[in-house]
Amino acid sequence: MSAPSDFRKDFEILKSGEYIYFDNAATSQRPRQVLEAVTNFYNTANANPLRGLYDWSMAATDAYESARKAVADFIGADSTEEIIFTRNTTESLNLVAYSYGLENVHEGDEIVITVMEHHSNMLPWQMVAKKNGAKLIYLEPDEEGVISREEYTSKITDKTKIVAIGHVSNVFGVTNPVKEIAEYAHSKGAVVVVDGAQSAPHMAVDVKELGCDFFALSGHKMLAPMGIGALYGKRELLDNMQPFLRGGEMIEYVTREDATYAELPHKFEAGTVNAGDAVGLEAAIKYIQNVGFETIEAQEVKLTTLLMDGLAKMPYIKVYGSKDPKKHCGIVTFTMDGVHPHDLASVLNDDRVCIRAGHHCAQPLMQFIGAGSTARASVYFYNTEDEVKQFLDRLSKVREVMGYGA
Ligand code: PLP
């Protein structure tokens, strides 16, 4: 098993060690192997995929479809027809809301989500509920971010048509009991949509084991370029859905009045596809598999433990979510007494430390925990213990800088 430090050399941006990058939940860094794979695609196979009958176009198509197979295998999908490339998790979730939700949710039905959802898994469902006269029901977590069985069994009912839930919260870092919720939701006849933006980079995902009907992920949070994401959908559901966007090679036959659509998955991929970044996503998946989820999880737990132990020694810091570092998926959200999170992030930036501050695209959760905004440090496997120590040292000086004395 390789040590996490063996991989750091592959990340050019981290090489100088000048910056401490603790905003991995927003986007990860990309290793040389991913960037080279993208460059190689454009240098050797650049043509419009899925269209041309000449070598380069066919090579581009092969590269694109190979990336689809890599995604299918990575998340345990039965077939490549169940994998649709999108720009990101947000687009994947909107696709489900527009193409499945608007057609299948009716007046008086209910959609169940959690108050912890990222806006990307909230606003599309608000839209469906408003347009179709359905009710949006919110599951609420306890202090540690846990959705209890009682909570979901009391709110998911025969009226529920869709349960949309984040696999891992981007604020608490807690992993939701998706498998149990999916089982219960299915017993009530609901379809289960999982936002996997924060889980796919950090843990082995098997969509069949999870029992979900849809699963969305973003490449840029898992070492791939920005602008490529994926949606898994069960074949029988995708088959019966209308396209989300129209035009390009997603057709079978077009007349002046009408059109029939291509087979899965191309029915959902309108316009010129992002083959270059799909190739980058395949390289990212290979890279993650080479590092191994065991190594990734072990390093995240080690760093999160060090981080939370250090924060616990600062009485003016409040950490949100579980007290157990193993339940944070590398994400630690906190506030500092008397210092606005934006000021905190700016002071740390002066020391070349990158963290996130704000509402984390989860404003209803901020309202629920009674914080207008929070600070969030999030680590990945290429971060080091030394970086955590430096971060804690710099953090301990922030209040001084803000005029609170030593
Ligand atoms: N869902 C969760 C839980 C996230 O953390 C994010 C991004 O931070 C998203 C969805 C949206 O991802 P993207 O901006 O890649 O669409």
PDB file of N, CA and C and ligand atoms in Angstrom, residues 25-27 87-93 116-121 166-171 195-199 216-221 227-229 331 356 360-361 376, ligand 1:
ATOM      1  N   ALA A  25     -13.571  20.217  -0.514  1.00  0.00           N
ATOM      2  CA  ALA A  25     -14.993  19.884  -0.697  1.00  0.00           C
ATOM      3  C   ALA A  25     -15.597  20.758  -1.799  1.00  0.00           C
ATOM      4  N   ALA A  26     -14.980  21.936  -2.030  1.00  0.00           N
ATOM      5  CA  ALA A  26     -15.473  22.808  -3.108  1.00  0.00           C
ATOM      6  C   ALA A  26     -14.966  22.298  -4.449  1.00  0.00           C
ATOM      7  N   THR A  27     -13.664  22.056  -4.539  1.00  0.00           N
ATOM      8  CA  THR A  27     -13.092  21.394  -5.719  1.00  0.00           C
ATOM      9  C   THR A  27     -11.744  20.829  -5.320  1.00  0.00           C
ATOM     10  N   ARG A  87     -22.536  18.166 -17.037  1.00  0.00           N
ATOM     11  CA  ARG A  87     -21.452  19.096 -16.662  1.00  0.00           C
ATOM     12  C   ARG A  87     -21.030  18.882 -15.214  1.00  0.00           C
ATOM     13  N   ASN A  88     -21.969  18.510 -14.360  1.00  0.00           N
ATOM     14  CA  ASN A  88     -21.680  18.417 -12.927  1.00  0.00           C
ATOM     15  C   ASN A  88     -22.900  17.841 -12.185  1.00  0.00           C
ATOM     16  N   THR A  89     -22.792  17.747 -10.877  1.00  0.00           N
ATOM     17  CA  THR A  89     -23.889  17.228 -10.058  1.00  0.00           C
ATOM     18  C   THR A  89     -25.152  18.071 -10.236  1.00  0.00           C
ATOM     19  N   THR A  90     -24.977  19.379 -10.278  1.00  0.00           N
ATOM     20  CA  THR A  90     -26.123  20.281 -10.402  1.00  0.00           C
ATOM     21  C   THR A  90     -26.922  19.969 -11.666  1.00  0.00           C
ATOM     22  N   GLU A  91     -26.206  19.797 -12.769  1.00  0.00           N
ATOM     23  CA  GLU A  91     -26.906  19.496 -14.015  1.00  0.00           C
ATOM     24  C   GLU A  91     -27.560  18.110 -13.947  1.00  0.00           C
ATOM     25  N   SER A  92     -26.862  17.151 -13.342  1.00  0.00           N
ATOM     26  CA  SER A  92     -27.430  15.796 -13.220  1.00  0.00           C
ATOM     27  C   SER A  92     -28.749  15.840 -12.454  1.00  0.00           C
ATOM     28  N   LEU A  93     -28.766  16.583 -11.359  1.00  0.00           N
ATOM     29  CA  LEU A  93     -29.972  16.632 -10.511  1.00  0.00           C
ATOM     30  C   LEU A  93     -31.091  17.393 -11.218  1.00  0.00           C
ATOM     31  N   MET A 116     -30.436  19.483   5.054  1.00  0.00           N
ATOM     32  CA  MET A 116     -28.981  19.568   4.857  1.00  0.00           C
ATOM     33  C   MET A 116     -28.595  19.655   3.383  1.00  0.00           C
ATOM     34  N   GLU A 117     -29.570  19.553   2.484  1.00  0.00           N
ATOM     35  CA  GLU A 117     -29.202  19.488   1.060  1.00  0.00           C
ATOM     36  C   GLU A 117     -28.470  20.742   0.592  1.00  0.00           C
ATOM     37  N   HIS A 118     -27.525  20.511  -0.289  1.00  0.00           N
ATOM     38  CA  HIS A 118     -26.918  21.582  -1.075  1.00  0.00           C
ATOM     39  C   HIS A 118     -28.031  22.170  -1.942  1.00  0.00           C
ATOM     40  N   HIS A 119     -27.967  23.446  -2.243  1.00  0.00           N
ATOM     41  CA  HIS A 119     -29.031  24.064  -3.058  1.00  0.00           C
ATOM     42  C   HIS A 119     -29.273  23.291  -4.368  1.00  0.00           C
ATOM     43  N   SER A 120     -28.218  22.636  -4.860  1.00  0.00           N
ATOM     44  CA  SER A 120     -28.351  21.882  -6.126  1.00  0.00           C
ATOM     45  C   SER A 120     -29.297  20.700  -6.006  1.00  0.00           C
ATOM     46  N   ASN A 121     -29.505  20.220  -4.779  1.00  0.00           N
ATOM     47  CA  ASN A 121     -30.460  19.132  -4.573  1.00  0.00           C
ATOM     48  C   ASN A 121     -31.691  19.640  -3.813  1.00  0.00           C
ATOM     49  N   GLY A 166     -28.690  13.858  -0.022  1.00  0.00           N
ATOM     50  CA  GLY A 166     -27.243  13.891  -0.190  1.00  0.00           C
ATOM     51  C   GLY A 166     -26.630  12.664   0.484  1.00  0.00           C
ATOM     52  N   HIS A 167     -25.678  12.035  -0.193  1.00  0.00           N
ATOM     53  CA  HIS A 167     -25.006  10.872   0.408  1.00  0.00           C
ATOM     54  C   HIS A 167     -24.152  11.348   1.588  1.00  0.00           C
ATOM     55  N   VAL A 168     -23.381  12.426   1.330  1.00  0.00           N
ATOM     56  CA  VAL A 168     -22.564  13.039   2.387  1.00  0.00           C
ATOM     57  C   VAL A 168     -22.853  14.533   2.383  1.00  0.00           C
ATOM     58  N   SER A 169     -23.112  15.087   3.572  1.00  0.00           N
ATOM     59  CA  SER A 169     -23.398  16.526   3.674  1.00  0.00           C
ATOM     60  C   SER A 169     -22.123  17.332   3.454  1.00  0.00           C
ATOM     61  N   ASN A 170     -22.245  18.409   2.648  1.00  0.00           N
ATOM     62  CA  ASN A 170     -21.065  19.239   2.399  1.00  0.00           C
ATOM     63  C   ASN A 170     -20.791  20.204   3.551  1.00  0.00           C
ATOM     64  N   VAL A 171     -21.643  20.176   4.592  1.00  0.00           N
ATOM     65  CA  VAL A 171     -21.428  21.046   5.760  1.00  0.00           C
ATOM     66  C   VAL A 171     -20.996  20.219   6.978  1.00  0.00           C
ATOM     67  N   ASP A 195     -27.555  12.540  -4.179  1.00  0.00           N
ATOM     68  CA  ASP A 195     -26.531  13.515  -4.548  1.00  0.00           C
ATOM     69  C   ASP A 195     -25.195  12.987  -4.011  1.00  0.00           C
ATOM     70  N   GLY A 196     -24.374  12.493  -4.935  1.00  0.00           N
ATOM     71  CA  GLY A 196     -23.112  11.868  -4.524  1.00  0.00           C
ATOM     72  C   GLY A 196     -21.896  12.772  -4.672  1.00  0.00           C
ATOM     73  N   ALA A 197     -22.133  14.090  -4.775  1.00  0.00           N
ATOM     74  CA  ALA A 197     -21.006  15.011  -5.012  1.00  0.00           C
ATOM     75  C   ALA A 197     -19.910  14.868  -3.963  1.00  0.00           C
ATOM     76  N   GLN A 198     -20.323  14.674  -2.691  1.00  0.00           N
ATOM     77  CA  GLN A 198     -19.319  14.616  -1.622  1.00  0.00           C
ATOM     78  C   GLN A 198     -18.949  13.193  -1.215  1.00  0.00           C
ATOM     79  N   SER A 199     -19.600  12.185  -1.791  1.00  0.00           N
ATOM     80  CA  SER A 199     -19.223  10.820  -1.404  1.00  0.00           C
ATOM     81  C   SER A 199     -18.308  10.178  -2.436  1.00  0.00           C
ATOM     82  N   ALA A 216     -25.870  11.157  -8.629  1.00  0.00           N
ATOM     83  CA  ALA A 216     -25.196  12.243  -9.350  1.00  0.00           C
ATOM     84  C   ALA A 216     -23.805  12.486  -8.772  1.00  0.00           C
ATOM     85  N   LEU A 217     -22.843  12.769  -9.649  1.00  0.00           N
ATOM     86  CA  LEU A 217     -21.500  13.114  -9.163  1.00  0.00           C
ATOM     87  C   LEU A 217     -20.869  14.198 -10.037  1.00  0.00           C
ATOM     88  N   SER A 218     -19.846  14.855  -9.465  1.00  0.00           N
ATOM     89  CA  SER A 218     -19.085  15.894 -10.173  1.00  0.00           C
ATOM     90  C   SER A 218     -17.641  15.453 -10.313  1.00  0.00           C
ATOM     91  N   GLY A 219     -17.101  15.518 -11.536  1.00  0.00           N
ATOM     92  CA  GLY A 219     -15.700  15.142 -11.738  1.00  0.00           C
ATOM     93  C   GLY A 219     -14.728  16.045 -10.996  1.00  0.00           C
ATOM     94  N   HIS A 220     -15.029  17.349 -10.940  1.00  0.00           N
ATOM     95  CA  HIS A 220     -14.031  18.291 -10.414  1.00  0.00           C
ATOM     96  C   HIS A 220     -13.765  18.126  -8.920  1.00  0.00           C
ATOM     97  N   LYS A 221     -14.645  17.414  -8.214  1.00  0.00           N
ATOM     98  CA  LYS A 221     -14.390  17.181  -6.777  1.00  0.00           C
ATOM     99  C   LYS A 221     -13.569  15.910  -6.577  1.00  0.00           C
ATOM    100  N   GLY A 227     -16.313  20.801 -15.312  1.00  0.00           N
ATOM    101  CA  GLY A 227     -17.160  20.759 -16.505  1.00  0.00           C
ATOM    102  C   GLY A 227     -17.533  19.360 -16.945  1.00  0.00           C
ATOM    103  N   ILE A 228     -17.175  18.342 -16.151  1.00  0.00           N
ATOM    104  CA  ILE A 228     -17.631  16.992 -16.474  1.00  0.00           C
ATOM    105  C   ILE A 228     -18.224  16.365 -15.206  1.00  0.00           C
ATOM    106  N   GLY A 229     -19.404  15.805 -15.359  1.00  0.00           N
ATOM    107  CA  GLY A 229     -20.053  15.112 -14.249  1.00  0.00           C
ATOM    108  C   GLY A 229     -20.823  13.939 -14.812  1.00  0.00           C
ATOM    109  N   ILE A 331     -14.413  16.781   6.239  1.00  0.00           N
ATOM    110  CA  ILE A 331     -15.006  18.126   6.277  1.00  0.00           C
ATOM    111  C   ILE A 331     -15.184  18.593   7.722  1.00  0.00           C
ATOM    112  N   ARG A 356     -13.013  27.632   3.001  1.00  0.00           N
ATOM    113  CA  ARG A 356     -14.271  28.196   2.509  1.00  0.00           C
ATOM    114  C   ARG A 356     -14.987  28.895   3.650  1.00  0.00           C
ATOM    115  N   HIS A 360     -22.118  27.927   2.146  1.00  0.00           N
ATOM    116  CA  HIS A 360     -21.824  26.629   1.516  1.00  0.00           C
ATOM    117  C   HIS A 360     -22.976  26.123   0.647  1.00  0.00           C
ATOM    118  N   CYS A 361     -23.688  27.059   0.024  1.00  0.00           N
ATOM    119  CA  CYS A 361     -24.847  26.683  -0.812  1.00  0.00           C
ATOM    120  C   CYS A 361     -25.811  25.804  -0.028  1.00  0.00           C
ATOM    121  N   ARG A 376     -15.281  26.544   6.732  1.00  0.00           N
ATOM    122  CA  ARG A 376     -15.165  25.102   6.485  1.00  0.00           C
ATOM    123  C   ARG A 376     -13.765  24.769   5.981  1.00  0.00           C
TER     124      ARG A 376
HETATM  125  N1  PLP B   1     -24.105  18.657  -3.846  1.00  0.00           N
HETATM  126  C1  PLP B   1     -23.190  18.759  -2.884  1.00  0.00           C
HETATM  127  C2  PLP B   1     -23.371  17.978  -1.630  1.00  0.00           C
HETATM  128  C3  PLP B   1     -22.081  19.585  -3.059  1.00  0.00           C
HETATM  129  O1  PLP B   1     -21.179  19.695  -2.086  1.00  0.00           O
HETATM  130  C4  PLP B   1     -21.956  20.312  -4.271  1.00  0.00           C
HETATM  131  C5  PLP B   1     -20.823  21.230  -4.464  1.00  0.00           C
HETATM  132  O2  PLP B   1     -20.256  21.754  -3.553  1.00  0.00           O
HETATM  133  C6  PLP B   1     -22.938  20.155  -5.232  1.00  0.00           C
HETATM  134  C7  PLP B   1     -23.992  19.331  -4.998  1.00  0.00           C
HETATM  135  C8  PLP B   1     -22.872  20.879  -6.523  1.00  0.00           C
HETATM  136  O3  PLP B   1     -21.784  20.437  -7.266  1.00  0.00           O
HETATM  137  P1  PLP B   1     -21.438  21.118  -8.649  1.00  0.00           P
HETATM  138  O4  PLP B   1     -21.190  22.563  -8.362  1.00  0.00           O
HETATM  139  O5  PLP B   1     -20.219  20.411  -9.107  1.00  0.00           O
HETATM  140  O6  PLP B   1     -22.602  20.915  -9.532  1.00  0.00           O
END
